[in-house]
PDB file of C-alpha atoms in Angstrom:
ATOM      1  CA  VAL K 264     -12.107 -31.242  12.435  1.00 37.00           C
ATOM      2  CA  GLU K 265      -8.823 -31.758  10.555  1.00 42.00           C
ATOM      3  CA  PHE K 266      -8.304 -27.970  10.237  1.00 42.00           C
ATOM      4  CA  GLU K 267      -9.010 -27.458  13.975  1.00 47.00           C
ATOM      5  CA  GLU K 268      -6.408 -30.084  14.922  1.00 43.00           C
ATOM      6  CA  GLU K 269      -3.898 -28.510  12.518  1.00 46.00           C
ATOM      7  CA  ALA K 270      -4.632 -25.006  13.904  1.00 47.00           C
ATOM      8  CA  GLU K 271      -4.132 -26.192  17.483  1.00 51.00           C
ATOM      9  CA  GLN K 272      -0.616 -27.387  16.614  1.00 52.00           C
ATOM     10  CA  SER K 273       0.328 -24.498  14.306  1.00 80.00           C
ATOM     11  CA  GLN K 274       2.325 -21.433  15.090  1.00 89.00           C
ATOM     12  CA  PHE K 275       0.970 -18.138  13.795  1.00 93.00           C
ATOM     13  CA  LEU K 276       2.509 -14.775  12.966  1.00 94.00           C
ATOM     14  CA  ALA K 277       0.212 -11.866  13.795  1.00 94.00           C
ATOM     15  CA  PHE K 278       0.247  -8.224  14.796  1.00 95.00           C
ATOM     16  CA  SER K 279      -0.093  -7.371  18.490  1.00 93.00           C
ATOM     17  CA  VAL K 280      -3.011  -4.999  17.697  1.00 93.00           C
ATOM     18  CA  GLU K 281      -5.832  -5.128  15.147  1.00 89.00           C
ATOM     19  CA  SER K 282      -5.390  -1.503  14.062  1.00 90.00           C
ATOM     20  CA  LEU K 283      -3.182   1.454  14.923  1.00 90.00           C
ATOM     21  CA  ALA K 284      -4.260   5.110  15.129  1.00 88.00           C
ATOM     22  CA  ILE K 285      -1.588   7.807  15.176  1.00 83.00           C
ATOM     23  CA  GLY K 286      -2.437  11.368  16.197  1.00 77.00           C
ATOM     24  CA  GLY K 287      -1.969  14.122  13.638  1.00 63.00           C
ATOM     25  CA  VAL K 288       0.444  15.904  15.983  1.00 58.00           C
ATOM     26  CA  ASP K 289       2.736  12.845  15.932  1.00 56.00           C
ATOM     27  CA  THR K 290       3.860  13.353  12.341  1.00 61.00           C
ATOM     28  CA  GLY K 291       7.582  13.282  11.699  1.00 71.00           C
ATOM     29  CA  LYS K 292       8.034  10.477  14.234  1.00 79.00           C
ATOM     30  CA  ASP K 293       9.034   6.833  14.106  1.00 86.00           C
ATOM     31  CA  PHE K 294       6.714   4.127  15.435  1.00 87.00           C
ATOM     32  CA  GLU K 295       7.271   0.468  16.189  1.00 93.00           C
ATOM     33  CA  VAL K 296       4.773  -2.224  15.334  1.00 95.00           C
ATOM     34  CA  THR K 297       5.065  -5.529  17.176  1.00 96.00           C
ATOM     35  CA  VAL K 298       4.742  -8.834  15.350  1.00 96.00           C
ATOM     36  CA  LEU K 299       3.967 -11.849  17.525  1.00 94.00           C
ATOM     37  CA  ARG K 300       4.794 -15.504  17.052  1.00 93.00           C
ATOM     38  CA  ARG K 301       2.124 -17.399  18.937  1.00 88.00           C
ATOM     39  CA  GLY K 302       0.983 -20.938  19.342  1.00 84.00           C
ATOM     40  CA  PRO K 303       1.890 -24.066  21.281  1.00 78.00           C
ATOM     41  CA  LYS K 304       5.414 -25.360  21.676  1.00 73.00           C
ATOM     42  CA  ILE K 305       7.320 -22.207  20.714  1.00 74.00           C
ATOM     43  CA  ASP K 306      10.177 -23.153  23.045  1.00 70.00           C
ATOM     44  CA  GLY K 307      12.507 -25.233  20.939  1.00 68.00           C
ATOM     45  CA  ALA K 308      10.713 -24.338  17.719  1.00 78.00           C
ATOM     46  CA  GLY K 309      13.078 -23.489  14.888  1.00 86.00           C
ATOM     47  CA  PRO K 310      13.542 -20.136  13.210  1.00 92.00           C
ATOM     48  CA  VAL K 311      10.733 -18.662  11.082  1.00 93.00           C
ATOM     49  CA  SER K 312      10.359 -15.550   8.958  1.00 95.00           C
ATOM     50  CA  CYS K 313       8.043 -13.562   6.722  1.00 97.00           C
ATOM     51  CA  THR K 314       8.206 -10.501   4.492  1.00 97.00           C
ATOM     52  CA  TYR K 315       6.493  -7.181   5.121  1.00 98.00           C
ATOM     53  CA  ARG K 316       5.539  -4.147   3.063  1.00 97.00           C
ATOM     54  CA  THR K 317       3.398  -1.041   3.270  1.00 96.00           C
ATOM     55  CA  GLU K 318       0.614  -0.200   0.851  1.00 95.00           C
ATOM     56  CA  GLY K 319      -1.194   3.121   0.615  1.00 90.00           C
ATOM     57  CA  VAL K 320      -4.967   3.300   0.943  1.00 90.00           C
ATOM     58  CA  THR K 321      -5.747   7.009   1.307  1.00 87.00           C
ATOM     59  CA  ALA K 322      -2.257   7.877   2.598  1.00 86.00           C
ATOM     60  CA  VAL K 323       0.328   8.575  -0.109  1.00 83.00           C
ATOM     61  CA  PRO K 324       3.628   6.670   0.214  1.00 87.00           C
ATOM     62  CA  GLY K 325       6.579   9.055   0.201  1.00 85.00           C
ATOM     63  CA  PHE K 326       4.443  12.012   1.266  1.00 81.00           C
ATOM     64  CA  ASP K 327       2.348  10.841   4.230  1.00 83.00           C
ATOM     65  CA  HIS K 328       4.384   7.817   5.348  1.00 87.00           C
ATOM     66  CA  GLU K 329       7.690   6.231   4.485  1.00 90.00           C
ATOM     67  CA  GLU K 330       7.247   3.229   2.235  1.00 93.00           C
ATOM     68  CA  VAL K 331       8.978   0.187   3.756  1.00 95.00           C
ATOM     69  CA  GLU K 332       9.568  -3.428   2.877  1.00 96.00           C
ATOM     70  CA  GLY K 333      11.754  -6.120   4.315  1.00 97.00           C
ATOM     71  CA  SER K 334      11.673  -9.321   6.304  1.00 97.00           C
ATOM     72  CA  VAL K 335      10.996 -10.209   9.917  1.00 96.00           C
ATOM     73  CA  GLU K 336      13.060 -13.060  11.303  1.00 96.00           C
ATOM     74  CA  PHE K 337      12.378 -14.960  14.507  1.00 94.00           C
ATOM     75  CA  GLU K 338      15.205 -16.978  16.036  1.00 92.00           C
ATOM     76  CA  GLU K 339      14.536 -20.282  17.779  1.00 89.00           C
ATOM     77  CA  GLY K 340      12.023 -19.677  20.589  1.00 84.00           C
ATOM     78  CA  GLN K 341      11.699 -15.924  19.883  1.00 90.00           C
ATOM     79  CA  THR K 342       8.101 -14.672  20.272  1.00 91.00           C
ATOM     80  CA  GLU K 343       8.270 -10.952  19.331  1.00 94.00           C
ATOM     81  CA  ALA K 344       9.822  -8.816  16.607  1.00 96.00           C
ATOM     82  CA  ARG K 345       9.391  -5.159  15.667  1.00 97.00           C
ATOM     83  CA  ILE K 346       8.958  -3.209  12.450  1.00 97.00           C
ATOM     84  CA  GLN K 347       9.824   0.507  12.273  1.00 95.00           C
ATOM     85  CA  LEU K 348       7.360   2.863  10.572  1.00 93.00           C
ATOM     86  CA  LYS K 349       7.739   6.585   9.949  1.00 90.00           C
ATOM     87  CA  ILE K 350       4.948   9.100   9.539  1.00 86.00           C
ATOM     88  CA  LEU K 351       6.296  11.953   7.438  1.00 84.00           C
ATOM     89  CA  ASP K 352       5.880  15.584   8.359  1.00 76.00           C
ATOM     90  CA  SER K 353       5.168  16.648   4.777  1.00 61.00           C
ATOM     91  CA  VAL K 354       2.068  18.699   5.420  1.00 51.00           C
ATOM     92  CA  ARG K 355      -0.458  18.885   8.188  1.00 55.00           C
ATOM     93  CA  LYS K 356      -3.004  16.134   7.920  1.00 59.00           C
ATOM     94  CA  LEU K 357      -6.418  17.626   7.173  1.00 65.00           C
ATOM     95  CA  ASN K 358      -8.403  14.382   7.142  1.00 72.00           C
ATOM     96  CA  ARG K 359      -7.920  10.902   8.533  1.00 80.00           C
ATOM     97  CA  ILE K 360      -5.808   8.863   6.098  1.00 85.00           C
ATOM     98  CA  GLU K 361      -4.798   5.202   6.125  1.00 90.00           C
ATOM     99  CA  PHE K 362      -2.195   2.764   4.874  1.00 94.00           C
ATOM    100  CA  LEU K 363      -1.645  -0.960   5.357  1.00 96.00           C
ATOM    101  CA  LEU K 364       1.256  -2.901   6.807  1.00 97.00           C
ATOM    102  CA  ILE K 365       1.163  -6.393   5.299  1.00 97.00           C
ATOM    103  CA  LEU K 366       2.946  -9.570   6.416  1.00 97.00           C
ATOM    104  CA  GLU K 367       3.204 -12.348   3.820  1.00 97.00           C
ATOM    105  CA  GLU K 368       5.370 -15.201   2.526  1.00 96.00           C
ATOM    106  CA  ALA K 369       5.766 -17.047   5.831  1.00 95.00           C
ATOM    107  CA  GLU K 370       8.684 -19.491   5.924  1.00 94.00           C
ATOM    108  CA  GLY K 371       9.403 -22.225   8.434  1.00 91.00           C
ATOM    109  CA  ASP K 372       6.924 -24.033  10.650  1.00 88.00           C
ATOM    110  CA  VAL K 373       4.542 -21.057  10.819  1.00 91.00           C
ATOM    111  CA  CYS K 374       1.498 -19.614   9.052  1.00 92.00           C
ATOM    112  CA  PHE K 375      -0.916 -16.693   9.395  1.00 94.00           C
ATOM    113  CA  ASP K 376      -4.059 -16.888  11.508  1.00 89.00           C
ATOM    114  CA  PRO K 377      -7.037 -17.502   9.200  1.00 89.00           C
ATOM    115  CA  GLU K 378      -9.239 -15.655  11.706  1.00 88.00           C
ATOM    116  CA  ASP K 379      -7.243 -12.394  11.416  1.00 90.00           C
ATOM    117  CA  ASP K 380      -7.422  -9.707   8.735  1.00 92.00           C
ATOM    118  CA  GLY K 381      -5.602 -11.146   5.722  1.00 93.00           C
ATOM    119  CA  GLY K 382      -6.688 -14.741   6.307  1.00 91.00           C
ATOM    120  CA  ASP K 383      -4.230 -17.608   6.037  1.00 90.00           C
ATOM    121  CA  GLU K 384      -2.225 -15.954   3.212  1.00 94.00           C
ATOM    122  CA  SER K 385      -1.173 -12.779   5.079  1.00 96.00           C
ATOM    123  CA  ALA K 386      -1.671 -10.554   8.116  1.00 97.00           C
ATOM    124  CA  ILE K 387      -2.859  -6.994   7.532  1.00 97.00           C
ATOM    125  CA  LEU K 388      -2.639  -4.059   9.934  1.00 96.00           C
ATOM    126  CA  THR K 389      -4.504  -0.842   9.121  1.00 95.00           C
ATOM    127  CA  VAL K 390      -2.560   2.237  10.237  1.00 93.00           C
ATOM    128  CA  ALA K 391      -4.627   5.440  10.494  1.00 90.00           C
ATOM    129  CA  ILE K 392      -3.098   8.900  10.697  1.00 85.00           C
ATOM    130  CA  GLU K 393      -5.654  11.109  12.406  1.00 79.00           C
ATOM    131  CA  ALA K 394      -6.360  14.663  11.259  1.00 74.00           C
ATOM    132  CA  GLY K 395      -4.074  17.307  12.720  1.00 63.00           C
ATOM    133  CA  GLU K 396      -4.877  20.971  13.077  1.00 58.00           C
ATOM    134  CA  GLN K 397      -8.353  22.022  12.131  1.00 53.00           C
ATOM    135  CA  ALA K 398      -8.533  23.598   8.699  1.00 50.00           C
ATOM    136  CA  GLY K 399     -11.346  25.407   6.980  1.00 53.00           C
ATOM    137  CA  VAL K 400     -14.219  23.382   5.559  1.00 53.00           C
ATOM    138  CA  LEU K 401     -13.260  24.205   1.964  1.00 51.00           C
ATOM    139  CA  LEU K 402      -9.644  23.017   2.397  1.00 53.00           C
ATOM    140  CA  ARG K 403     -10.701  19.841   4.270  1.00 53.00           C
ATOM    141  CA  ASN K 404     -13.223  18.985   1.547  1.00 57.00           C
ATOM    142  CA  PHE K 405     -10.677  19.642  -1.209  1.00 53.00           C
ATOM    143  CA  ASP K 406      -8.205  17.326   0.528  1.00 56.00           C
ATOM    144  CA  ALA K 407     -10.909  14.661   0.960  1.00 57.00           C
ATOM    145  CA  TRP K 408     -11.946  14.790  -2.721  1.00 54.00           C
ATOM    146  CA  ILE K 409      -8.586  15.318  -4.418  1.00 59.00           C
ATOM    147  CA  GLY K 410      -5.947  14.525  -1.801  1.00 58.00           C
ATOM    148  CA  ILE K 411      -3.343  17.263  -1.530  1.00 56.00           C
ATOM    149  CA  ASN K 412      -0.455  14.807  -1.147  1.00 57.00           C
ATOM    150  CA  SER K 413      -1.725  12.712  -4.079  1.00 62.00           C
ATOM    151  CA  LEU K 414      -1.674  15.853  -6.200  1.00 59.00           C
ATOM    152  CA  ARG K 415       1.837  16.705  -4.970  1.00 60.00           C
ATOM    153  CA  ARG K 416       3.064  13.202  -5.817  1.00 59.00           C
ATOM    154  CA  CYS K 417       1.567  13.379  -9.336  1.00 61.00           C
ATOM    155  CA  LEU K 418       3.168  16.759  -9.955  1.00 61.00           C
ATOM    156  CA  ALA K 419       6.561  15.508  -8.706  1.00 68.00           C
ATOM    157  CA  GLU K 420       6.361  12.440 -10.985  1.00 69.00           C
ATOM    158  CA  TRP K 421       5.296  14.622 -13.942  1.00 70.00           C
ATOM    159  CA  LYS K 422       8.191  17.005 -13.285  1.00 68.00           C
ATOM    160  CA  ASP K 423      10.690  14.092 -13.272  1.00 74.00           C
ATOM    161  CA  GLN K 424       9.602  12.939 -16.755  1.00 73.00           C
TER     162      GLN K 424
END
């Protein structure tokens, strides 16, 4: 009961969607993700903020998407903010790949919704980049098992040593 009363009076930071799918033909483009401040009594509520960062799952930062980090700040009474993401046009996407956009370290009179992905410590948005042009079965399977962009990243790091 105490948690329910606290939740009814709390303000939450959350994404406007639960997941985001980007078509393979949309590579090389910027996208905006909306972060919402929701809850009772937002009018007159003071400023709040949180940090954000991306984390690769099957997508490779620097090859499939631009790695970003920063902070989102909401002024008094502000209910929406946006984060810019970029899907890189490094190579055609042969299989569906994913990365995460994570909100954490909330400051001010705000928290994360314990019912959302990430629980009360963070908010997590899964961003999927859908497969682009159809490739042969052998190439698609190789990319699924090894990850062409993962291999490229390893070779680039090895070369820089």
